[in-house]
mmCIF file of C-alpha atoms in Angstrom:
data_model
loop_
_atom_site.group_PDB
_atom_site.id
_atom_site.type_symbol
_atom_site.label_atom_id
_atom_site.label_comp_id
_atom_site.label_asym_id
_atom_site.label_seq_id
_atom_site.Cartn_x
_atom_site.Cartn_y
_atom_site.Cartn_z
ATOM 1 C CA UNK H 19 -17.002 -30.875 -6.485
ATOM 2 C CA UNK H 20 -20.142 -29.703 -8.188
ATOM 3 C CA UNK H 21 -23.300 -31.509 -7.312
ATOM 4 C CA UNK H 22 -26.951 -31.201 -8.141
ATOM 5 C CA UNK H 23 -28.508 -30.336 -4.799
ATOM 6 C CA UNK H 24 -32.163 -30.344 -5.874
ATOM 7 C CA UNK H 25 -34.439 -30.874 -8.853
ATOM 8 C CA UNK H 26 -37.603 -28.875 -9.367
ATOM 9 C CA UNK H 27 -39.973 -30.052 -12.065
ATOM 10 C CA UNK H 28 -43.514 -30.447 -13.247
ATOM 11 C CA UNK H 29 -42.523 -33.570 -15.198
ATOM 12 C CA UNK H 30 -42.641 -36.003 -12.308
ATOM 13 C CA UNK H 31 -42.176 -39.113 -14.465
ATOM 14 C CA UNK H 32 -38.967 -37.851 -16.125
ATOM 15 C CA UNK H 33 -36.779 -37.471 -13.030
ATOM 16 C CA UNK H 34 -35.590 -39.846 -10.352
ATOM 17 C CA UNK H 35 -32.473 -40.682 -8.346
ATOM 18 C CA UNK H 36 -30.898 -39.761 -5.056
ATOM 19 C CA UNK H 37 -31.367 -36.020 -5.346
ATOM 20 C CA UNK H 38 -34.321 -34.343 -3.640
ATOM 21 C CA UNK H 39 -37.065 -33.768 -6.205
ATOM 22 C CA UNK H 40 -39.626 -31.009 -5.778
ATOM 23 C CA UNK H 41 -42.726 -31.509 -7.871
ATOM 24 C CA UNK H 42 -44.570 -28.327 -8.772
ATOM 25 C CA UNK H 43 -48.134 -27.977 -10.022
ATOM 26 C CA UNK H 44 -47.287 -25.494 -12.750
ATOM 27 C CA UNK H 45 -44.414 -23.436 -14.147
ATOM 28 C CA UNK H 46 -45.089 -20.496 -11.831
ATOM 29 C CA UNK H 47 -44.868 -22.692 -8.754
ATOM 30 C CA UNK H 48 -41.745 -24.335 -10.190
ATOM 31 C CA UNK H 49 -40.087 -20.924 -10.530
ATOM 32 C CA UNK H 50 -41.162 -19.910 -7.037
ATOM 33 C CA UNK H 51 -39.668 -23.037 -5.486
ATOM 34 C CA UNK H 52 -36.502 -22.623 -7.556
ATOM 35 C CA UNK H 53 -36.189 -18.998 -6.445
ATOM 36 C CA UNK H 54 -36.434 -19.979 -2.792
ATOM 37 C CA UNK H 55 -34.108 -22.947 -3.068
ATOM 38 C CA UNK H 56 -31.542 -20.837 -4.901
ATOM 39 C CA UNK H 57 -31.353 -18.491 -1.938
ATOM 40 C CA UNK H 58 -31.441 -21.268 0.654
ATOM 41 C CA UNK H 59 -28.880 -23.574 -0.941
ATOM 42 C CA UNK H 60 -26.713 -20.804 -2.421
ATOM 43 C CA UNK H 61 -26.737 -22.735 -5.671
ATOM 44 C CA UNK H 62 -27.557 -21.570 -9.151
ATOM 45 C CA UNK H 63 -30.733 -22.516 -11.019
ATOM 46 C CA UNK H 64 -30.177 -24.117 -14.414
ATOM 47 C CA UNK H 65 -32.774 -25.305 -16.852
ATOM 48 C CA UNK H 66 -31.498 -28.548 -18.325
ATOM 49 C CA UNK H 67 -34.675 -29.350 -20.247
ATOM 50 C CA UNK H 68 -38.036 -27.602 -20.542
ATOM 51 C CA UNK H 69 -39.730 -27.646 -17.132
ATOM 52 C CA UNK H 70 -36.803 -29.393 -15.408
ATOM 53 C CA UNK H 71 -34.755 -27.076 -13.207
ATOM 54 C CA UNK H 72 -31.719 -28.159 -11.208
ATOM 55 C CA UNK H 73 -29.879 -26.343 -8.441
ATOM 56 C CA UNK H 74 -26.100 -26.576 -8.680
ATOM 57 C CA UNK H 75 -23.589 -25.234 -6.214
ATOM 58 C CA UNK H 76 -20.667 -23.844 -8.162
ATOM 59 C CA UNK H 77 -18.259 -22.666 -5.459
ATOM 60 C CA UNK F 16 26.762 14.718 21.898
ATOM 61 C CA UNK F 17 25.682 15.856 18.429
ATOM 62 C CA UNK F 18 29.266 16.841 17.605
ATOM 63 C CA UNK F 19 30.489 13.450 18.699
ATOM 64 C CA UNK F 20 27.913 11.824 16.475
ATOM 65 C CA UNK F 21 28.873 13.918 13.467
ATOM 66 C CA UNK F 22 32.553 13.004 13.806
ATOM 67 C CA UNK F 23 31.609 9.487 12.763
ATOM 68 C CA UNK F 24 32.252 9.491 9.020
ATOM 69 C CA UNK F 25 29.259 7.287 8.286
ATOM 70 C CA UNK F 26 26.540 9.282 9.997
ATOM 71 C CA UNK F 27 25.599 11.423 7.007
ATOM 72 C CA UNK F 28 25.772 8.555 4.442
ATOM 73 C CA UNK F 29 23.655 6.344 6.664
ATOM 74 C CA UNK F 30 21.179 9.116 7.311
ATOM 75 C CA UNK F 31 20.780 9.893 3.623
ATOM 76 C CA UNK F 32 20.562 6.211 2.688
ATOM 77 C CA UNK F 33 17.871 5.445 5.237
ATOM 78 C CA UNK F 34 15.994 8.632 4.390
ATOM 79 C CA UNK F 35 15.860 7.887 0.670
ATOM 80 C CA UNK F 36 14.928 4.286 1.379
ATOM 81 C CA UNK F 37 11.971 5.381 3.468
ATOM 82 C CA UNK F 38 10.932 8.033 0.936
ATOM 83 C CA UNK F 39 11.046 5.326 -1.701
ATOM 84 C CA UNK F 40 8.841 3.003 0.332
ATOM 85 C CA UNK F 41 6.296 5.709 1.053
ATOM 86 C CA UNK F 42 6.285 6.731 -2.589
ATOM 87 C CA UNK F 43 5.663 3.138 -3.656
ATOM 88 C CA UNK F 44 2.936 2.657 -1.077
ATOM 89 C CA UNK F 45 -0.008 3.895 -3.091
ATOM 90 C CA UNK F 46 -3.440 3.070 -1.819
ATOM 91 C CA UNK F 47 -5.686 3.468 -4.855
ATOM 92 C CA UNK F 48 -9.160 2.151 -5.677
ATOM 93 C CA UNK F 49 -8.053 -1.251 -4.427
ATOM 94 C CA UNK F 50 -7.653 0.199 -0.930
ATOM 95 C CA UNK F 51 -4.834 -2.191 -0.331
ATOM 96 C CA UNK F 52 -2.727 -1.974 1.789
ATOM 97 C CA UNK F 53 -5.518 -0.907 4.061
ATOM 98 C CA UNK F 54 -5.349 2.413 5.883
ATOM 99 C CA UNK F 55 -4.013 3.026 8.505
ATOM 100 C CA UNK F 56 -2.686 -0.234 9.916
ATOM 101 C CA UNK F 57 -1.827 -2.021 6.680
ATOM 102 C CA UNK F 58 0.216 1.004 5.665
ATOM 103 C CA UNK F 59 1.841 1.251 9.073
ATOM 104 C CA UNK F 60 3.059 -2.335 8.751
ATOM 105 C CA UNK F 61 4.607 -1.680 5.374
ATOM 106 C CA UNK F 62 6.228 1.605 6.331
ATOM 107 C CA UNK F 63 7.791 -0.111 9.365
ATOM 108 C CA UNK F 64 9.126 -2.899 7.177
ATOM 109 C CA UNK F 65 10.367 -0.243 4.760
ATOM 110 C CA UNK F 66 12.335 1.393 7.579
ATOM 111 C CA UNK F 67 13.951 -1.954 8.384
ATOM 112 C CA UNK F 68 14.742 -2.546 4.702
ATOM 113 C CA UNK F 69 16.234 0.940 4.375
ATOM 114 C CA UNK F 70 18.380 0.389 7.464
ATOM 115 C CA UNK F 71 19.649 -2.939 6.169
ATOM 116 C CA UNK F 72 20.546 -1.514 2.787
ATOM 117 C CA UNK F 73 22.332 1.466 4.307
ATOM 118 C CA UNK F 74 24.457 -0.336 6.907
ATOM 119 C CA UNK F 75 25.695 -2.808 4.308
ATOM 120 C CA UNK F 76 27.969 -0.066 2.945
ATOM 121 C CA UNK F 77 30.029 0.656 6.098
ATOM 122 C CA UNK F 78 30.347 -3.094 6.684
ATOM 123 C CA UNK F 79 31.787 -3.485 3.202
ATOM 124 C CA UNK F 80 34.155 -0.575 3.555
ATOM 125 C CA UNK F 81 35.375 -1.650 6.973
ATOM 126 C CA UNK F 82 35.973 -5.099 5.503
ATOM 127 C CA UNK F 83 33.616 -6.634 7.976
ATOM 128 C CA UNK F 84 32.445 -9.261 5.537
ATOM 129 C CA UNK F 85 30.720 -11.462 8.058
ATOM 130 C CA UNK F 86 28.361 -8.587 8.719
ATOM 131 C CA UNK F 87 27.222 -8.749 5.102
ATOM 132 C CA UNK F 88 25.692 -12.160 5.754
ATOM 133 C CA UNK F 89 22.841 -10.454 7.546
ATOM 134 C CA UNK F 90 21.572 -9.458 4.103
ATOM 135 C CA UNK F 91 20.582 -13.080 3.640
ATOM 136 C CA UNK F 92 18.600 -12.701 6.823
ATOM 137 C CA UNK F 93 16.911 -9.730 5.203
ATOM 138 C CA UNK F 94 15.963 -11.791 2.179
ATOM 139 C CA UNK F 95 14.387 -14.346 4.488
ATOM 140 C CA UNK F 96 12.554 -11.594 6.318
ATOM 141 C CA UNK F 97 11.051 -10.148 3.166
ATOM 142 C CA UNK F 98 10.102 -13.507 1.787
ATOM 143 C CA UNK F 99 7.960 -13.710 4.882
ATOM 144 C CA UNK F 100 6.360 -10.433 3.845
ATOM 145 C CA UNK F 101 5.189 -12.185 0.721
ATOM 146 C CA UNK F 102 3.806 -15.052 2.773
ATOM 147 C CA UNK F 103 2.076 -12.669 5.130
ATOM 148 C CA UNK F 104 0.423 -10.755 2.295
ATOM 149 C CA UNK F 105 -0.611 -13.945 0.559
ATOM 150 C CA UNK F 106 -2.179 -15.352 3.713
ATOM 151 C CA UNK F 107 -4.024 -12.153 4.565
ATOM 152 C CA UNK F 108 -5.368 -11.683 1.060
ATOM 153 C CA UNK F 109 -6.412 -15.317 0.745
ATOM 154 C CA UNK F 110 -8.349 -15.002 3.990
ATOM 155 C CA UNK F 111 -9.990 -11.755 2.905
ATOM 156 C CA UNK F 112 -10.783 -13.169 -0.518
ATOM 157 C CA UNK F 113 -13.194 -15.714 0.913
ATOM 158 C CA UNK F 114 -15.373 -12.823 2.013
ATOM 159 C CA UNK F 115 -15.415 -10.941 -1.282
ATOM 160 C CA UNK F 116 -18.541 -10.795 -3.431
ATOM 161 C CA UNK F 117 -16.284 -11.045 -6.467
ATOM 162 C CA UNK F 118 -12.992 -12.610 -5.334
ATOM 163 C CA UNK F 119 -9.624 -11.441 -6.597
ATOM 164 C CA UNK F 120 -8.489 -14.957 -7.391
ATOM 165 C CA UNK F 121 -5.231 -16.641 -6.467
ATOM 166 C CA UNK F 122 -3.190 -15.204 -9.339
ATOM 167 C CA UNK F 123 -4.059 -11.618 -8.467
ATOM 168 C CA UNK F 124 -3.168 -12.289 -4.824
ATOM 169 C CA UNK F 125 0.147 -13.820 -5.809
ATOM 170 C CA UNK F 126 0.836 -10.789 -7.970
ATOM 171 C CA UNK F 127 0.148 -8.369 -5.117
ATOM 172 C CA UNK F 128 2.236 -10.412 -2.669
ATOM 173 C CA UNK F 129 5.128 -10.465 -5.131
ATOM 174 C CA UNK F 130 4.960 -6.700 -5.509
ATOM 175 C CA UNK F 131 5.263 -6.218 -1.743
ATOM 176 C CA UNK F 132 8.349 -8.394 -1.570
ATOM 177 C CA UNK F 133 9.905 -6.790 -4.629
ATOM 178 C CA UNK F 134 9.375 -3.275 -3.345
ATOM 179 C CA UNK F 135 11.257 -4.005 -0.157
ATOM 180 C CA UNK F 136 14.230 -5.105 -2.238
ATOM 181 C CA UNK F 137 13.956 -1.894 -4.227
ATOM 182 C CA UNK F 138 14.166 -0.020 -0.936
ATOM 183 C CA UNK F 139 17.282 -1.985 0.068
ATOM 184 C CA UNK F 140 18.940 -1.206 -3.269
ATOM 185 C CA UNK F 141 18.091 2.461 -3.162
ATOM 186 C CA UNK F 142 19.410 2.810 0.398
ATOM 187 C CA UNK F 143 22.553 0.892 -0.475
ATOM 188 C CA UNK F 144 23.268 2.987 -3.573
ATOM 189 C CA UNK F 145 22.484 6.289 -1.872
ATOM 190 C CA UNK F 146 24.743 5.506 1.086
ATOM 191 C CA UNK F 147 27.510 4.321 -1.201
ATOM 192 C CA UNK F 148 27.256 7.421 -3.374
ATOM 193 C CA UNK F 149 27.350 9.666 -0.299
ATOM 194 C CA UNK F 150 30.513 7.962 0.914
ATOM 195 C CA UNK F 151 32.131 8.405 -2.501
ATOM 196 C CA UNK F 152 30.897 11.834 -3.586
ATOM 197 C CA UNK F 153 29.711 13.533 -0.358
ATOM 198 C CA UNK F 154 26.093 14.419 0.321
ATOM 199 C CA UNK F 155 25.493 16.050 -3.064
ATOM 200 C CA UNK F 156 26.242 12.820 -4.901
ATOM 201 C CA UNK F 157 24.075 10.970 -2.407
ATOM 202 C CA UNK F 158 21.074 13.167 -3.078
ATOM 203 C CA UNK F 159 21.503 12.881 -6.847
ATOM 204 C CA UNK F 160 21.711 9.071 -6.693
ATOM 205 C CA UNK F 161 18.780 9.009 -4.267
ATOM 206 C CA UNK F 162 16.654 10.952 -6.734
ATOM 207 C CA UNK F 163 17.759 8.626 -9.543
ATOM 208 C CA UNK F 164 16.607 5.614 -7.505
ATOM 209 C CA UNK F 165 13.252 7.344 -7.002
ATOM 210 C CA UNK F 166 12.920 7.767 -10.759
ATOM 211 C CA UNK F 167 13.821 4.103 -11.298
ATOM 212 C CA UNK F 168 11.183 3.119 -8.732
ATOM 213 C CA UNK F 169 8.667 5.255 -10.565
ATOM 214 C CA UNK F 170 9.448 3.458 -13.812
ATOM 215 C CA UNK F 171 9.197 0.038 -12.170
ATOM 216 C CA UNK F 172 6.096 0.933 -10.184
ATOM 217 C CA UNK F 173 3.261 0.063 -12.482
ATOM 218 C CA UNK F 174 2.954 -2.922 -14.739
ATOM 219 C CA UNK F 175 1.168 -2.932 -18.054
ATOM 220 C CA UNK F 176 -2.575 -2.738 -18.371
ATOM 221 C CA UNK F 177 -4.938 -4.722 -20.556
ATOM 222 C CA UNK F 178 -5.231 -2.019 -23.200
ATOM 223 C CA UNK F 179 -1.738 -2.936 -24.377
ATOM 224 C CA UNK F 180 -2.843 -6.408 -25.409
ATOM 225 C CA UNK F 181 -6.577 -6.284 -26.141
ATOM 226 C CA UNK F 182 -9.219 -4.128 -27.818
ATOM 227 C CA UNK F 183 -12.272 -3.705 -25.597
ATOM 228 C CA UNK F 184 -15.504 -3.462 -27.536
ATOM 229 C CA UNK F 185 -18.964 -3.056 -25.966
ATOM 230 C CA UNK F 186 -21.009 -6.190 -26.557
ATOM 231 C CA UNK F 187 -24.722 -6.865 -26.635
ATOM 232 C CA UNK F 188 -26.136 -8.894 -23.736
ATOM 233 C CA UNK F 189 -28.978 -11.130 -24.840
ATOM 234 C CA UNK F 190 -30.956 -14.030 -23.452
ATOM 235 C CA UNK F 191 -32.055 -16.769 -25.798
ATOM 236 C CA UNK F 192 -34.491 -18.604 -23.580
ATOM 237 C CA UNK F 193 -32.345 -19.552 -20.609
ATOM 238 C CA UNK F 194 -29.016 -19.102 -22.395
ATOM 239 C CA UNK F 195 -27.100 -15.900 -21.819
ATOM 240 C CA UNK F 196 -24.824 -14.541 -24.540
ATOM 241 C CA UNK F 197 -22.552 -11.545 -24.966
ATOM 242 C CA UNK F 198 -22.668 -10.997 -28.731
ATOM 243 C CA UNK F 199 -22.067 -14.554 -29.967
ATOM 244 C CA UNK F 200 -20.132 -15.782 -26.923
ATOM 245 C CA UNK F 201 -22.026 -18.153 -24.660
ATOM 246 C CA UNK F 202 -21.853 -17.149 -21.004
ATOM 247 C CA UNK F 203 -24.176 -19.332 -18.925
ATOM 248 C CA UNK F 204 -27.519 -21.032 -18.422
ATOM 249 C CA UNK F 205 -29.843 -18.968 -16.239
ATOM 250 C CA UNK F 206 -32.814 -21.057 -15.164
ATOM 251 C CA UNK F 207 -34.480 -18.616 -12.814
ATOM 252 C CA UNK F 208 -36.876 -16.182 -14.499
ATOM 253 C CA UNK F 209 -36.355 -13.666 -11.699
ATOM 254 C CA UNK F 210 -32.624 -13.663 -12.415
ATOM 255 C CA UNK F 211 -33.268 -13.441 -16.162
ATOM 256 C CA UNK F 212 -35.263 -10.244 -15.661
ATOM 257 C CA UNK F 213 -32.503 -8.669 -13.577
ATOM 258 C CA UNK F 214 -29.840 -9.689 -16.083
ATOM 259 C CA UNK F 215 -31.860 -8.240 -18.969
ATOM 260 C CA UNK F 216 -32.140 -4.975 -17.076
ATOM 261 C CA UNK F 217 -28.744 -4.656 -15.416
ATOM 262 C CA UNK F 218 -26.390 -6.773 -17.510
ATOM 263 C CA UNK F 219 -23.611 -5.156 -19.513
ATOM 264 C CA UNK F 220 -21.320 -6.993 -21.905
ATOM 265 C CA UNK F 221 -17.926 -6.423 -23.461
ATOM 266 C CA UNK F 222 -15.907 -8.378 -25.966
ATOM 267 C CA UNK F 223 -12.137 -8.448 -25.575
ATOM 268 C CA UNK F 224 -10.277 -9.013 -28.832
ATOM 269 C CA UNK F 225 -6.627 -10.045 -28.360
ATOM 270 C CA UNK F 226 -4.166 -8.001 -30.421
ATOM 271 C CA UNK F 227 -1.800 -10.914 -31.089
ATOM 272 C CA UNK F 228 -1.128 -14.566 -30.298
ATOM 273 C CA UNK F 229 0.654 -13.761 -27.034
ATOM 274 C CA UNK F 230 -2.361 -11.806 -25.847
ATOM 275 C CA UNK F 231 -4.664 -14.649 -26.811
ATOM 276 C CA UNK F 232 -2.932 -17.040 -24.411
ATOM 277 C CA UNK F 233 -2.480 -14.427 -21.681
ATOM 278 C CA UNK F 234 -6.142 -13.425 -21.454
ATOM 279 C CA UNK F 235 -7.229 -17.048 -21.529
ATOM 280 C CA UNK F 236 -5.606 -17.494 -18.090
ATOM 281 C CA UNK F 237 -8.434 -17.949 -15.555
ATOM 282 C CA UNK F 238 -6.548 -15.874 -12.984
ATOM 283 C CA UNK F 239 -6.365 -12.968 -15.399
ATOM 284 C CA UNK F 240 -10.061 -13.225 -16.134
ATOM 285 C CA UNK F 241 -10.960 -13.259 -12.446
ATOM 286 C CA UNK F 242 -8.776 -10.176 -11.947
ATOM 287 C CA UNK F 243 -10.716 -8.336 -14.672
ATOM 288 C CA UNK F 244 -13.991 -9.189 -12.928
ATOM 289 C CA UNK F 245 -12.683 -8.111 -9.537
ATOM 290 C CA UNK F 246 -11.341 -4.798 -10.805
ATOM 291 C CA UNK F 247 -14.492 -4.022 -12.759
ATOM 292 C CA UNK F 248 -16.743 -4.949 -9.831
ATOM 293 C CA UNK F 249 -14.718 -2.841 -7.420
ATOM 294 C CA UNK F 250 -14.838 0.269 -9.574
ATOM 295 C CA UNK F 251 -18.300 -0.001 -11.151
ATOM 296 C CA UNK F 252 -20.084 -1.800 -8.311
ATOM 297 C CA UNK F 253 -21.747 -5.171 -8.624
ATOM 298 C CA UNK F 254 -25.460 -5.949 -8.570
ATOM 299 C CA UNK F 255 -25.315 -9.121 -6.518
ATOM 300 C CA UNK F 256 -25.260 -10.434 -2.983
ATOM 301 C CA UNK F 257 -24.517 -13.563 -1.034
ATOM 302 C CA UNK F 258 -26.985 -16.297 -1.941
ATOM 303 C CA UNK F 259 -27.480 -14.865 -5.449
ATOM 304 C CA UNK F 260 -25.367 -17.209 -7.537
ATOM 305 C CA UNK F 261 -27.386 -16.466 -10.682
ATOM 306 C CA UNK F 262 -26.186 -12.881 -10.529
ATOM 307 C CA UNK F 263 -22.517 -13.572 -11.030
ATOM 308 C CA UNK F 264 -20.314 -11.547 -13.355
ATOM 309 C CA UNK F 265 -18.509 -13.968 -15.618
ATOM 310 C CA UNK F 266 -15.909 -14.092 -18.374
ATOM 311 C CA UNK F 267 -16.073 -16.782 -21.012
ATOM 312 C CA UNK F 268 -13.770 -17.551 -23.868
ATOM 313 C CA UNK F 269 -14.687 -17.991 -27.484
ATOM 314 C CA UNK F 270 -12.670 -21.053 -28.319
ATOM 315 C CA UNK F 271 -12.570 -20.454 -32.065
ATOM 316 C CA UNK F 272 -11.084 -16.970 -32.011
ATOM 317 C CA UNK F 273 -9.657 -16.596 -28.506
ATOM 318 C CA UNK F 274 -11.849 -13.562 -27.799
ATOM 319 C CA UNK F 275 -13.304 -13.087 -24.330
ATOM 320 C CA UNK F 276 -16.908 -12.318 -23.541
ATOM 321 C CA UNK F 277 -17.166 -10.286 -20.337
ATOM 322 C CA UNK F 278 -20.515 -10.184 -18.599
ATOM 323 C CA UNK F 279 -20.848 -7.621 -15.801
ATOM 324 C CA UNK F 280 -23.628 -6.460 -13.510
ATOM 325 C CA UNK F 281 -22.504 -2.936 -12.666
ATOM 326 C CA UNK F 282 -24.418 -0.269 -10.774
ATOM 327 C CA UNK F 283 -22.819 2.269 -13.052
ATOM 328 C CA UNK F 284 -24.029 1.339 -16.547
ATOM 329 C CA UNK F 285 -21.844 3.883 -18.366
ATOM 330 C CA UNK F 286 -20.528 1.845 -21.314
ATOM 331 C CA UNK F 287 -17.474 3.951 -22.123
ATOM 332 C CA UNK F 288 -16.448 4.141 -18.492
ATOM 333 C CA UNK F 289 -16.768 0.354 -18.200
ATOM 334 C CA UNK F 290 -14.590 -0.149 -21.274
ATOM 335 C CA UNK F 291 -11.967 2.162 -19.756
ATOM 336 C CA UNK F 292 -12.045 0.209 -16.500
ATOM 337 C CA UNK F 293 -11.418 -3.070 -18.304
ATOM 338 C CA UNK F 294 -8.639 -1.496 -20.371
ATOM 339 C CA UNK F 295 -7.113 -0.232 -17.155
ATOM 340 C CA UNK F 296 -7.083 -3.552 -15.305
ATOM 341 C CA UNK F 297 -3.626 -4.838 -14.646
ATOM 342 C CA UNK F 298 -2.095 -7.724 -16.508
ATOM 343 C CA UNK F 299 -1.319 -10.321 -13.866
ATOM 344 C CA UNK F 300 2.395 -11.038 -13.909
ATOM 345 C CA UNK F 301 1.962 -14.785 -13.599
ATOM 346 C CA UNK F 302 -0.563 -14.968 -16.432
ATOM 347 C CA UNK F 303 1.711 -13.446 -19.063
ATOM 348 C CA UNK F 304 2.604 -15.974 -21.760
ATOM 349 C CA UNK F 305 4.809 -15.375 -24.776
ATOM 350 C CA UNK F 306 4.252 -18.230 -27.229
ATOM 351 C CA UNK F 307 5.593 -16.029 -30.026
ATOM 352 C CA UNK F 308 8.994 -16.058 -28.323
ATOM 353 C CA UNK F 309 9.234 -19.814 -28.713
ATOM 354 C CA UNK F 310 11.734 -20.994 -31.316
ATOM 355 C CA UNK F 311 9.116 -22.862 -33.322
ATOM 356 C CA UNK F 312 7.159 -19.628 -33.692
ATOM 357 C CA UNK F 313 10.089 -17.477 -34.811
ATOM 358 C CA UNK F 314 9.909 -16.503 -38.487
ATOM 359 C CA UNK F 315 13.281 -17.937 -39.463
ATOM 360 C CA UNK F 316 12.717 -21.209 -37.616
ATOM 361 C CA UNK F 317 9.459 -21.797 -39.357
ATOM 362 C CA UNK F 318 9.353 -24.343 -42.128
ATOM 363 C CA UNK F 319 7.075 -23.241 -44.883
#
């Protein structure tokens, strides 16, 4: 089953829930964290809203 | 000793039957760009099984002619044996598939496994017919029939390729923000800017337009689509690695028209070569659908 394994955002107030949330200072840091987490978790980065990225494992 | 052997009336028929069976198996055992069966051991396994199949087909004839009908029942044993070949191939390929950058997919594997089983039966038939013909018309007849079976094998060898059912047209890969399109067909959401840059640089797109309604349903089959990706990635290379899920070649369907958008990340960016590769990918046997053959779709059955 597909699952959101992490959320990376600069919009702290807009996300919550049981998934790990990584708060970034700016968009560059958000992309850097997403890049690393993509490799670590082997999940794909999707942008579901401006400045909210999620990592989803598809396989 | 040799003289004694040659006095047996069935020595020459059996020899010819087995020989043509084995030639048939070797002829059908082509290791092309797929490199499957693998060389040398994969091939060794299949040649050995081919020898067994040839022997079974050939000895069925003397058992028939000597009215030893119980001996014929071993052919059922042969069927069992070669069904196991299919199982063996399926298991091996499924195991290997987990380690592929772009997997073949279950349908492709099933297709390959079926081919291996089917070819062993072809070998049995060709041995049987060659031996029978040799008994009836001496060795000359045997050789003629043997060559005919080789020609039949040649005709049955390759299935149809995609170019029979679709037109492959180069498409334009574009990113609208995070959304990736091939022409107007939506492919996926790429959130990582690093991946977006690579896709903009390396991505190549094609649009597959089905030639008729049968083709539309056939290419919609996910197994068929995975097979296209696997074939294309094998031949053209694929710009991805483990832990790079954003760099995944993908095929998506345009629901309105039934066209397919193919997104590839090849090392070889030659557009015409890529189109040829897609045209040359096999149509998976189990994905073929013929809705036009249905009674409701026949012209005379249609109520206007």
